[in-house]
Amino acid sequence: DVKVTQSSRYLVKRTGEKVFLECVQDMDHENMFWYRQDPGLGLRLIYFSYDVKMKEKGDIPEGYSVSREKKERFSLILESASTNQTSMYLCATSIGGAGQETQYFGPGTRLLVL
Amino acid sequence: DQQVKQNSPSLSVQEGRISILNCDYTNSMFDYFLWYKKYPAEGPTFLISISSIKDKNEDGRFTVFLNKSAKHLSLHIVPSQPGDSAVYFCAASPQTGANNLFFGTGTRLTVIP
């Protein structure tokens, strides 16, 4: 059973703060993803990683960076939080390399930036 | 540009009846399609998938139909149960690339007891 955990369920931060969101998976999956979910917009891909120290921009990378130093851990960093980054952040993983893969999601982090 | 579209933001169905959720896509390179279910304050959970080489896949009460010529897929839930009330996301994956998924905007299903 795939387990994806996220460091916080709820976070409240102030504008300008640096914010770290962490995702950990226990299934040895190659691929890891960060999405944000906003009402009426569905899930939008921020960044993904297909290997340690590798990263690729998704559809909305502006204002975010990521770090993958270990295979099981993928961090999303908001360098200087802004109110328009208030959202639900979702981490996902997939096996990698096989194509036609299912992604498995963590429980999400609801971030409020004041 | 939204490559995967769910044009119905919401759907209400009576318990025991069939729920039909629809999804359209524009990219002919998509070859794998998934449905996810999401409860409030939780992450999406995988429900069912279908490869482009099939036109139907069934898993218990859930069936997904794929019409490649129309670039349309649908999820049928029968019989619908109150616990099925959630937001359903359709997603699609292209043949090449890093296994990204492209998501629709979701349909909120309410099953009325």
PDB file of N, CA and C in Angstrom, chain B residues 9-108:
ATOM      1  N   PRO B   9     -19.776  21.364 -13.365  1.00  0.00           N
ATOM      2  CA  PRO B   9     -19.148  21.559 -12.046  1.00  0.00           C
ATOM      3  C   PRO B   9     -19.815  20.726 -10.952  1.00  0.00           C
ATOM      4  N   SER B  10     -21.092  20.401 -11.157  1.00  0.00           N
ATOM      5  CA  SER B  10     -21.788  19.655 -10.114  1.00  0.00           C
ATOM      6  C   SER B  10     -22.848  18.751 -10.720  1.00  0.00           C
ATOM      7  N   LEU B  11     -23.187  17.724  -9.923  1.00  0.00           N
ATOM      8  CA  LEU B  11     -24.186  16.747 -10.344  1.00  0.00           C
ATOM      9  C   LEU B  11     -24.857  16.206  -9.088  1.00  0.00           C
ATOM     10  N   SER B  12     -26.173  16.134  -9.108  1.00  0.00           N
ATOM     11  CA  SER B  12     -26.921  15.534  -7.993  1.00  0.00           C
ATOM     12  C   SER B  12     -27.689  14.329  -8.503  1.00  0.00           C
ATOM     13  N   VAL B  13     -27.612  13.258  -7.739  1.00  0.00           N
ATOM     14  CA  VAL B  13     -28.247  12.009  -8.146  1.00  0.00           C
ATOM     15  C   VAL B  13     -28.916  11.381  -6.922  1.00  0.00           C
ATOM     16  N   GLN B  14     -30.016  10.723  -7.154  1.00  0.00           N
ATOM     17  CA  GLN B  14     -30.701  10.016  -6.070  1.00  0.00           C
ATOM     18  C   GLN B  14     -29.952   8.716  -5.753  1.00  0.00           C
ATOM     19  N   GLU B  15     -29.907   8.376  -4.480  1.00  0.00           N
ATOM     20  CA  GLU B  15     -29.292   7.103  -4.072  1.00  0.00           C
ATOM     21  C   GLU B  15     -29.901   5.943  -4.835  1.00  0.00           C
ATOM     22  N   GLY B  16     -29.053   5.032  -5.294  1.00  0.00           N
ATOM     23  CA  GLY B  16     -29.504   3.866  -6.018  1.00  0.00           C
ATOM     24  C   GLY B  16     -29.552   4.047  -7.530  1.00  0.00           C
ATOM     25  N   ARG B  17     -29.560   5.306  -7.967  1.00  0.00           N
ATOM     26  CA  ARG B  17     -29.590   5.563  -9.411  1.00  0.00           C
ATOM     27  C   ARG B  17     -28.174   5.602  -9.969  1.00  0.00           C
ATOM     28  N   ILE B  18     -28.064   5.773 -11.279  1.00  0.00           N
ATOM     29  CA  ILE B  18     -26.756   5.842 -11.933  1.00  0.00           C
ATOM     30  C   ILE B  18     -26.231   7.280 -11.925  1.00  0.00           C
ATOM     31  N   SER B  19     -24.947   7.418 -11.643  1.00  0.00           N
ATOM     32  CA  SER B  19     -24.258   8.706 -11.791  1.00  0.00           C
ATOM     33  C   SER B  19     -23.367   8.606 -13.023  1.00  0.00           C
ATOM     34  N   ILE B  20     -23.443   9.623 -13.875  1.00  0.00           N
ATOM     35  CA  ILE B  20     -22.591   9.651 -15.065  1.00  0.00           C
ATOM     36  C   ILE B  20     -21.809  10.967 -15.058  1.00  0.00           C
ATOM     37  N   LEU B  21     -20.492  10.831 -14.961  1.00  0.00           N
ATOM     38  CA  LEU B  21     -19.630  11.999 -14.967  1.00  0.00           C
ATOM     39  C   LEU B  21     -18.853  12.013 -16.284  1.00  0.00           C
ATOM     40  N   ASN B  22     -18.784  13.168 -16.896  1.00  0.00           N
ATOM     41  CA  ASN B  22     -18.195  13.280 -18.224  1.00  0.00           C
ATOM     42  C   ASN B  22     -16.905  14.069 -18.238  1.00  0.00           C
ATOM     43  N   CYS B  23     -16.092  13.764 -19.241  1.00  0.00           N
ATOM     44  CA  CYS B  23     -14.785  14.399 -19.371  1.00  0.00           C
ATOM     45  C   CYS B  23     -14.424  14.445 -20.858  1.00  0.00           C
ATOM     46  N   ASP B  24     -13.930  15.571 -21.312  1.00  0.00           N
ATOM     47  CA  ASP B  24     -13.481  15.708 -22.691  1.00  0.00           C
ATOM     48  C   ASP B  24     -12.016  16.132 -22.709  1.00  0.00           C
ATOM     49  N   TYR B  25     -11.295  15.726 -23.722  1.00  0.00           N
ATOM     50  CA  TYR B  25      -9.894  16.124 -23.830  1.00  0.00           C
ATOM     51  C   TYR B  25      -9.599  16.567 -25.260  1.00  0.00           C
ATOM     52  N   THR B  26      -8.530  17.335 -25.399  1.00  0.00           N
ATOM     53  CA  THR B  26      -8.224  17.892 -26.716  1.00  0.00           C
ATOM     54  C   THR B  26      -6.952  17.309 -27.334  1.00  0.00           C
ATOM     55  N   ASN B  27      -6.078  16.753 -26.509  1.00  0.00           N
ATOM     56  CA  ASN B  27      -4.777  16.297 -26.976  1.00  0.00           C
ATOM     57  C   ASN B  27      -4.852  14.830 -27.427  1.00  0.00           C
ATOM     58  N   SER B  28      -4.644  14.598 -28.714  1.00  0.00           N
ATOM     59  CA  SER B  28      -4.727  13.238 -29.241  1.00  0.00           C
ATOM     60  C   SER B  28      -3.556  12.360 -28.802  1.00  0.00           C
ATOM     61  N   MET B  29      -2.555  12.951 -28.154  1.00  0.00           N
ATOM     62  CA  MET B  29      -1.413  12.182 -27.653  1.00  0.00           C
ATOM     63  C   MET B  29      -1.703  11.530 -26.303  1.00  0.00           C
ATOM     64  N   PHE B  30      -2.813  11.868 -25.684  1.00  0.00           N
ATOM     65  CA  PHE B  30      -3.161  11.227 -24.413  1.00  0.00           C
ATOM     66  C   PHE B  30      -3.486   9.759 -24.674  1.00  0.00           C
ATOM     67  N   ASP B  31      -2.896   8.873 -23.857  1.00  0.00           N
ATOM     68  CA  ASP B  31      -3.179   7.459 -24.069  1.00  0.00           C
ATOM     69  C   ASP B  31      -3.534   6.713 -22.781  1.00  0.00           C
ATOM     70  N   TYR B  32      -3.635   7.426 -21.682  1.00  0.00           N
ATOM     71  CA  TYR B  32      -3.973   6.787 -20.420  1.00  0.00           C
ATOM     72  C   TYR B  32      -4.820   7.774 -19.640  1.00  0.00           C
ATOM     73  N   PHE B  33      -5.935   7.262 -19.102  1.00  0.00           N
ATOM     74  CA  PHE B  33      -6.901   8.148 -18.471  1.00  0.00           C
ATOM     75  C   PHE B  33      -7.269   7.595 -17.099  1.00  0.00           C
ATOM     76  N   LEU B  34      -7.453   8.501 -16.166  1.00  0.00           N
ATOM     77  CA  LEU B  34      -7.720   8.082 -14.789  1.00  0.00           C
ATOM     78  C   LEU B  34      -8.853   8.927 -14.211  1.00  0.00           C
ATOM     79  N   TRP B  35      -9.514   8.344 -13.247  1.00  0.00           N
ATOM     80  CA  TRP B  35     -10.469   9.078 -12.429  1.00  0.00           C
ATOM     81  C   TRP B  35     -10.013   9.032 -10.974  1.00  0.00           C
ATOM     82  N   TYR B  36     -10.082  10.190 -10.335  1.00  0.00           N
ATOM     83  CA  TYR B  36      -9.759  10.306  -8.926  1.00  0.00           C
ATOM     84  C   TYR B  36     -10.980  10.854  -8.201  1.00  0.00           C
ATOM     85  N   LYS B  37     -11.085  10.465  -6.949  1.00  0.00           N
ATOM     86  CA  LYS B  37     -12.160  10.925  -6.084  1.00  0.00           C
ATOM     87  C   LYS B  37     -11.520  11.716  -4.956  1.00  0.00           C
ATOM     88  N   LYS B  38     -12.130  12.840  -4.604  1.00  0.00           N
ATOM     89  CA  LYS B  38     -11.528  13.663  -3.561  1.00  0.00           C
ATOM     90  C   LYS B  38     -12.591  14.133  -2.569  1.00  0.00           C
ATOM     91  N   TYR B  39     -12.340  13.802  -1.305  1.00  0.00           N
ATOM     92  CA  TYR B  39     -13.156  14.343  -0.215  1.00  0.00           C
ATOM     93  C   TYR B  39     -12.517  15.646   0.260  1.00  0.00           C
ATOM     94  N   PRO B  40     -13.315  16.525   0.875  1.00  0.00           N
ATOM     95  CA  PRO B  40     -12.774  17.786   1.392  1.00  0.00           C
ATOM     96  C   PRO B  40     -11.615  17.543   2.354  1.00  0.00           C
ATOM     97  N   ALA B  41     -10.589  18.367   2.262  1.00  0.00           N
ATOM     98  CA  ALA B  41      -9.440  18.342   3.168  1.00  0.00           C
ATOM     99  C   ALA B  41      -8.657  17.025   3.099  1.00  0.00           C
ATOM    100  N   GLU B  42      -8.830  16.283   2.008  1.00  0.00           N
ATOM    101  CA  GLU B  42      -8.024  15.080   1.794  1.00  0.00           C
ATOM    102  C   GLU B  42      -7.412  15.115   0.404  1.00  0.00           C
ATOM    103  N   GLY B  43      -6.377  14.304   0.191  1.00  0.00           N
ATOM    104  CA  GLY B  43      -5.810  14.195  -1.137  1.00  0.00           C
ATOM    105  C   GLY B  43      -6.671  13.333  -2.033  1.00  0.00           C
ATOM    106  N   PRO B  44      -6.551  13.485  -3.352  1.00  0.00           N
ATOM    107  CA  PRO B  44      -7.320  12.630  -4.270  1.00  0.00           C
ATOM    108  C   PRO B  44      -6.925  11.159  -4.122  1.00  0.00           C
ATOM    109  N   THR B  45      -7.885  10.293  -4.242  1.00  0.00           N
ATOM    110  CA  THR B  45      -7.599   8.861  -4.228  1.00  0.00           C
ATOM    111  C   THR B  45      -7.933   8.281  -5.597  1.00  0.00           C
ATOM    112  N   PHE B  46      -7.071   7.422  -6.069  1.00  0.00           N
ATOM    113  CA  PHE B  46      -7.247   6.799  -7.360  1.00  0.00           C
ATOM    114  C   PHE B  46      -8.474   5.905  -7.362  1.00  0.00           C
ATOM    115  N   LEU B  47      -9.264   6.017  -8.424  1.00  0.00           N
ATOM    116  CA  LEU B  47     -10.497   5.242  -8.506  1.00  0.00           C
ATOM    117  C   LEU B  47     -10.409   4.163  -9.579  1.00  0.00           C
ATOM    118  N   ILE B  48     -10.165   4.566 -10.801  1.00  0.00           N
ATOM    119  CA  ILE B  48     -10.159   3.626 -11.917  1.00  0.00           C
ATOM    120  C   ILE B  48      -9.413   4.267 -13.079  1.00  0.00           C
ATOM    121  N   SER B  49      -8.843   3.440 -13.949  1.00  0.00           N
ATOM    122  CA  SER B  49      -8.122   3.972 -15.101  1.00  0.00           C
ATOM    123  C   SER B  49      -8.486   3.174 -16.345  1.00  0.00           C
ATOM    124  N   ILE B  50      -8.086   3.724 -17.493  1.00  0.00           N
ATOM    125  CA  ILE B  50      -8.297   3.024 -18.753  1.00  0.00           C
ATOM    126  C   ILE B  50      -7.187   3.408 -19.721  1.00  0.00           C
ATOM    127  N   SER B  51      -6.693   2.418 -20.437  1.00  0.00           N
ATOM    128  CA  SER B  51      -5.708   2.645 -21.475  1.00  0.00           C
ATOM    129  C   SER B  51      -6.421   2.918 -22.788  1.00  0.00           C
ATOM    130  N   SER B  52      -5.749   3.616 -23.681  1.00  0.00           N
ATOM    131  CA  SER B  52      -6.382   3.968 -24.959  1.00  0.00           C
ATOM    132  C   SER B  52      -6.626   2.760 -25.861  1.00  0.00           C
ATOM    133  N   ILE B  53      -6.062   1.618 -25.531  1.00  0.00           N
ATOM    134  CA  ILE B  53      -6.312   0.429 -26.351  1.00  0.00           C
ATOM    135  C   ILE B  53      -7.652  -0.225 -25.984  1.00  0.00           C
ATOM    136  N   LYS B  54      -8.285   0.259 -24.913  1.00  0.00           N
ATOM    137  CA  LYS B  54      -9.577  -0.270 -24.497  1.00  0.00           C
ATOM    138  C   LYS B  54     -10.653   0.786 -24.673  1.00  0.00           C
ATOM    139  N   ASP B  55     -11.899   0.341 -24.655  1.00  0.00           N
ATOM    140  CA  ASP B  55     -12.978   1.325 -24.648  1.00  0.00           C
ATOM    141  C   ASP B  55     -13.845   1.232 -23.391  1.00  0.00           C
ATOM    142  N   LYS B  56     -13.519   0.273 -22.540  1.00  0.00           N
ATOM    143  CA  LYS B  56     -14.293   0.107 -21.310  1.00  0.00           C
ATOM    144  C   LYS B  56     -13.433  -0.592 -20.267  1.00  0.00           C
ATOM    145  N   ASN B  57     -13.576  -0.127 -19.040  1.00  0.00           N
ATOM    146  CA  ASN B  57     -12.943  -0.813 -17.923  1.00  0.00           C
ATOM    147  C   ASN B  57     -13.889  -0.749 -16.730  1.00  0.00           C
ATOM    148  N   GLU B  58     -14.024  -1.873 -16.069  1.00  0.00           N
ATOM    149  CA  GLU B  58     -15.017  -1.978 -15.005  1.00  0.00           C
ATOM    150  C   GLU B  58     -14.363  -2.432 -13.709  1.00  0.00           C
ATOM    151  N   ASP B  59     -14.810  -1.847 -12.612  1.00  0.00           N
ATOM    152  CA  ASP B  59     -14.318  -2.262 -11.294  1.00  0.00           C
ATOM    153  C   ASP B  59     -15.450  -2.085 -10.295  1.00  0.00           C
ATOM    154  N   GLY B  60     -16.145  -3.165 -10.041  1.00  0.00           N
ATOM    155  CA  GLY B  60     -17.263  -3.101  -9.108  1.00  0.00           C
ATOM    156  C   GLY B  60     -18.365  -2.189  -9.618  1.00  0.00           C
ATOM    157  N   ARG B  61     -18.717  -1.201  -8.822  1.00  0.00           N
ATOM    158  CA  ARG B  61     -19.781  -0.269  -9.211  1.00  0.00           C
ATOM    159  C   ARG B  61     -19.319   0.795 -10.199  1.00  0.00           C
ATOM    160  N   PHE B  62     -18.046   0.829 -10.476  1.00  0.00           N
ATOM    161  CA  PHE B  62     -17.470   1.892 -11.302  1.00  0.00           C
ATOM    162  C   PHE B  62     -17.065   1.356 -12.683  1.00  0.00           C
ATOM    163  N   THR B  63     -17.496   2.065 -13.718  1.00  0.00           N
ATOM    164  CA  THR B  63     -17.123   1.715 -15.084  1.00  0.00           C
ATOM    165  C   THR B  63     -16.683   2.981 -15.801  1.00  0.00           C
ATOM    166  N   VAL B  64     -15.564   2.899 -16.488  1.00  0.00           N
ATOM    167  CA  VAL B  64     -15.119   4.019 -17.299  1.00  0.00           C
ATOM    168  C   VAL B  64     -15.226   3.625 -18.763  1.00  0.00           C
ATOM    169  N   PHE B  65     -15.774   4.530 -19.556  1.00  0.00           N
ATOM    170  CA  PHE B  65     -15.914   4.345 -20.999  1.00  0.00           C
ATOM    171  C   PHE B  65     -15.055   5.375 -21.713  1.00  0.00           C
ATOM    172  N   LEU B  66     -14.372   4.926 -22.771  1.00  0.00           N
ATOM    173  CA  LEU B  66     -13.527   5.819 -23.544  1.00  0.00           C
ATOM    174  C   LEU B  66     -13.966   5.801 -25.003  1.00  0.00           C
ATOM    175  N   ASN B  67     -14.216   6.979 -25.546  1.00  0.00           N
ATOM    176  CA  ASN B  67     -14.546   7.138 -26.969  1.00  0.00           C
ATOM    177  C   ASN B  67     -13.431   7.993 -27.581  1.00  0.00           C
ATOM    178  N   LYS B  68     -12.458   7.321 -28.178  1.00  0.00           N
ATOM    179  CA  LYS B  68     -11.276   8.037 -28.686  1.00  0.00           C
ATOM    180  C   LYS B  68     -11.616   8.969 -29.831  1.00  0.00           C
ATOM    181  N   SER B  69     -12.513   8.563 -30.687  1.00  0.00           N
ATOM    182  CA  SER B  69     -12.843   9.411 -31.832  1.00  0.00           C
ATOM    183  C   SER B  69     -13.484  10.713 -31.383  1.00  0.00           C
ATOM    184  N   ALA B  70     -14.248  10.655 -30.312  1.00  0.00           N
ATOM    185  CA  ALA B  70     -14.887  11.861 -29.786  1.00  0.00           C
ATOM    186  C   ALA B  70     -14.032  12.551 -28.740  1.00  0.00           C
ATOM    187  N   LYS B  71     -12.916  11.935 -28.369  1.00  0.00           N
ATOM    188  CA  LYS B  71     -12.052  12.443 -27.291  1.00  0.00           C
ATOM    189  C   LYS B  71     -12.900  12.695 -26.036  1.00  0.00           C
ATOM    190  N   HIS B  72     -13.575  11.654 -25.631  1.00  0.00           N
ATOM    191  CA  HIS B  72     -14.517  11.766 -24.523  1.00  0.00           C
ATOM    192  C   HIS B  72     -14.437  10.523 -23.664  1.00  0.00           C
ATOM    193  N   LEU B  73     -14.449  10.731 -22.356  1.00  0.00           N
ATOM    194  CA  LEU B  73     -14.597   9.590 -21.464  1.00  0.00           C
ATOM    195  C   LEU B  73     -15.640   9.902 -20.406  1.00  0.00           C
ATOM    196  N   SER B  74     -16.183   8.831 -19.849  1.00  0.00           N
ATOM    197  CA  SER B  74     -17.205   9.004 -18.832  1.00  0.00           C
ATOM    198  C   SER B  74     -17.004   7.965 -17.734  1.00  0.00           C
ATOM    199  N   LEU B  75     -17.436   8.339 -16.562  1.00  0.00           N
ATOM    200  CA  LEU B  75     -17.408   7.447 -15.400  1.00  0.00           C
ATOM    201  C   LEU B  75     -18.843   7.179 -14.992  1.00  0.00           C
ATOM    202  N   HIS B  76     -19.195   5.898 -14.925  1.00  0.00           N
ATOM    203  CA  HIS B  76     -20.521   5.503 -14.489  1.00  0.00           C
ATOM    204  C   HIS B  76     -20.421   4.871 -13.112  1.00  0.00           C
ATOM    205  N   ILE B  77     -21.267   5.310 -12.223  1.00  0.00           N
ATOM    206  CA  ILE B  77     -21.328   4.731 -10.880  1.00  0.00           C
ATOM    207  C   ILE B  77     -22.742   4.199 -10.700  1.00  0.00           C
ATOM    208  N   VAL B  78     -22.815   2.866 -10.501  1.00  0.00           N
ATOM    209  CA  VAL B  78     -24.158   2.319 -10.326  1.00  0.00           C
ATOM    210  C   VAL B  78     -24.118   1.110  -9.403  1.00  0.00           C
ATOM    211  N   PRO B  79     -24.949   1.031  -8.369  1.00  0.00           N
ATOM    212  CA  PRO B  79     -25.828   2.105  -7.935  1.00  0.00           C
ATOM    213  C   PRO B  79     -25.067   3.151  -7.136  1.00  0.00           C
ATOM    214  N   SER B  80     -25.496   4.388  -7.205  1.00  0.00           N
ATOM    215  CA  SER B  80     -24.844   5.462  -6.452  1.00  0.00           C
ATOM    216  C   SER B  80     -25.204   5.350  -4.971  1.00  0.00           C
ATOM    217  N   GLN B  81     -24.215   5.677  -4.140  1.00  0.00           N
ATOM    218  CA  GLN B  81     -24.407   5.617  -2.697  1.00  0.00           C
ATOM    219  C   GLN B  81     -24.036   6.966  -2.082  1.00  0.00           C
ATOM    220  N   PRO B  82     -24.599   7.306  -0.934  1.00  0.00           N
ATOM    221  CA  PRO B  82     -24.270   8.604  -0.316  1.00  0.00           C
ATOM    222  C   PRO B  82     -22.768   8.784  -0.085  1.00  0.00           C
ATOM    223  N   GLY B  83     -22.057   7.718   0.195  1.00  0.00           N
ATOM    224  CA  GLY B  83     -20.611   7.800   0.390  1.00  0.00           C
ATOM    225  C   GLY B  83     -19.841   8.136  -0.870  1.00  0.00           C
ATOM    226  N   ASP B  84     -20.510   8.097  -2.010  1.00  0.00           N
ATOM    227  CA  ASP B  84     -19.871   8.494  -3.269  1.00  0.00           C
ATOM    228  C   ASP B  84     -19.826  10.010  -3.428  1.00  0.00           C
ATOM    229  N   SER B  85     -20.511  10.720  -2.579  1.00  0.00           N
ATOM    230  CA  SER B  85     -20.517  12.183  -2.653  1.00  0.00           C
ATOM    231  C   SER B  85     -19.108  12.713  -2.436  1.00  0.00           C
ATOM    232  N   ALA B  86     -18.573  13.371  -3.448  1.00  0.00           N
ATOM    233  CA  ALA B  86     -17.184  13.841  -3.447  1.00  0.00           C
ATOM    234  C   ALA B  86     -16.970  14.642  -4.722  1.00  0.00           C
ATOM    235  N   VAL B  87     -15.780  15.160  -4.875  1.00  0.00           N
ATOM    236  CA  VAL B  87     -15.389  15.781  -6.144  1.00  0.00           C
ATOM    237  C   VAL B  87     -14.613  14.747  -6.951  1.00  0.00           C
ATOM    238  N   TYR B  88     -14.970  14.603  -8.205  1.00  0.00           N
ATOM    239  CA  TYR B  88     -14.328  13.629  -9.085  1.00  0.00           C
ATOM    240  C   TYR B  88     -13.511  14.371 -10.139  1.00  0.00           C
ATOM    241  N   PHE B  89     -12.242  13.979 -10.226  1.00  0.00           N
ATOM    242  CA  PHE B  89     -11.345  14.572 -11.210  1.00  0.00           C
ATOM    243  C   PHE B  89     -11.014  13.547 -12.284  1.00  0.00           C
ATOM    244  N   CYS B  90     -11.085  13.971 -13.497  1.00  0.00           N
ATOM    245  CA  CYS B  90     -10.616  13.214 -14.633  1.00  0.00           C
ATOM    246  C   CYS B  90      -9.174  13.642 -14.905  1.00  0.00           C
ATOM    247  N   ALA B  91      -8.306  12.710 -15.306  1.00  0.00           N
ATOM    248  CA  ALA B  91      -6.915  13.043 -15.612  1.00  0.00           C
ATOM    249  C   ALA B  91      -6.462  12.245 -16.824  1.00  0.00           C
ATOM    250  N   ALA B  92      -5.504  12.801 -17.545  1.00  0.00           N
ATOM    251  CA  ALA B  92      -4.991  12.137 -18.741  1.00  0.00           C
ATOM    252  C   ALA B  92      -3.481  12.260 -18.802  1.00  0.00           C
ATOM    253  N   SER B  93      -2.860  11.240 -19.401  1.00  0.00           N
ATOM    254  CA  SER B  93      -1.404  11.199 -19.486  1.00  0.00           C
ATOM    255  C   SER B  93      -0.988  10.994 -20.942  1.00  0.00           C
ATOM    256  N   PRO B  94       0.026  11.736 -21.419  1.00  0.00           N
ATOM    257  CA  PRO B  94       0.456  11.568 -22.802  1.00  0.00           C
ATOM    258  C   PRO B  94       1.336  10.341 -22.986  1.00  0.00           C
ATOM    259  N   GLN B  95       1.527   9.975 -24.247  1.00  0.00           N
ATOM    260  CA  GLN B  95       2.318   8.783 -24.561  1.00  0.00           C
ATOM    261  C   GLN B  95       3.780   8.956 -24.194  1.00  0.00           C
ATOM    262  N   THR B  96       4.272  10.166 -24.314  1.00  0.00           N
ATOM    263  CA  THR B  96       5.683  10.409 -24.042  1.00  0.00           C
ATOM    264  C   THR B  96       5.814  11.462 -22.955  1.00  0.00           C
ATOM    265  N   GLY B  97       7.017  11.610 -22.458  1.00  0.00           N
ATOM    266  CA  GLY B  97       7.229  12.606 -21.420  1.00  0.00           C
ATOM    267  C   GLY B  97       7.427  11.962 -20.069  1.00  0.00           C
ATOM    268  N   ALA B  98       7.361  12.742 -19.052  1.00  0.00           N
ATOM    269  CA  ALA B  98       7.701  12.281 -17.712  1.00  0.00           C
ATOM    270  C   ALA B  98       6.486  11.840 -16.928  1.00  0.00           C
ATOM    271  N   ASN B  99       5.521  11.277 -17.595  1.00  0.00           N
ATOM    272  CA  ASN B  99       4.348  10.729 -16.921  1.00  0.00           C
ATOM    273  C   ASN B  99       3.550  11.782 -16.185  1.00  0.00           C
ATOM    274  N   ASN B 100       3.526  12.986 -16.728  1.00  0.00           N
ATOM    275  CA  ASN B 100       2.671  14.006 -16.135  1.00  0.00           C
ATOM    276  C   ASN B 100       1.219  13.633 -16.313  1.00  0.00           C
ATOM    277  N   LEU B 101       0.408  14.101 -15.386  1.00  0.00           N
ATOM    278  CA  LEU B 101      -1.028  13.992 -15.546  1.00  0.00           C
ATOM    279  C   LEU B 101      -1.614  15.385 -15.758  1.00  0.00           C
ATOM    280  N   PHE B 102      -2.573  15.447 -16.660  1.00  0.00           N
ATOM    281  CA  PHE B 102      -3.309  16.678 -16.882  1.00  0.00           C
ATOM    282  C   PHE B 102      -4.710  16.481 -16.319  1.00  0.00           C
ATOM    283  N   PHE B 103      -5.094  17.371 -15.421  1.00  0.00           N
ATOM    284  CA  PHE B 103      -6.352  17.205 -14.697  1.00  0.00           C
ATOM    285  C   PHE B 103      -7.450  18.113 -15.224  1.00  0.00           C
ATOM    286  N   GLY B 104      -8.683  17.623 -15.142  1.00  0.00           N
ATOM    287  CA  GLY B 104      -9.840  18.470 -15.339  1.00  0.00           C
ATOM    288  C   GLY B 104     -10.109  19.283 -14.092  1.00  0.00           C
ATOM    289  N   THR B 105     -11.137  20.117 -14.154  1.00  0.00           N
ATOM    290  CA  THR B 105     -11.439  21.013 -13.049  1.00  0.00           C
ATOM    291  C   THR B 105     -12.327  20.382 -11.982  1.00  0.00           C
ATOM    292  N   GLY B 106     -12.802  19.181 -12.251  1.00  0.00           N
ATOM    293  CA  GLY B 106     -13.557  18.454 -11.241  1.00  0.00           C
ATOM    294  C   GLY B 106     -15.066  18.616 -11.369  1.00  0.00           C
ATOM    295  N   THR B 107     -15.782  17.580 -10.939  1.00  0.00           N
ATOM    296  CA  THR B 107     -17.246  17.602 -10.842  1.00  0.00           C
ATOM    297  C   THR B 107     -17.622  17.173  -9.438  1.00  0.00           C
ATOM    298  N   ARG B 108     -18.411  18.008  -8.780  1.00  0.00           N
ATOM    299  CA  ARG B 108     -18.858  17.662  -7.421  1.00  0.00           C
ATOM    300  C   ARG B 108     -20.129  16.827  -7.525  1.00  0.00           C
TER     301      ARG B 108
END
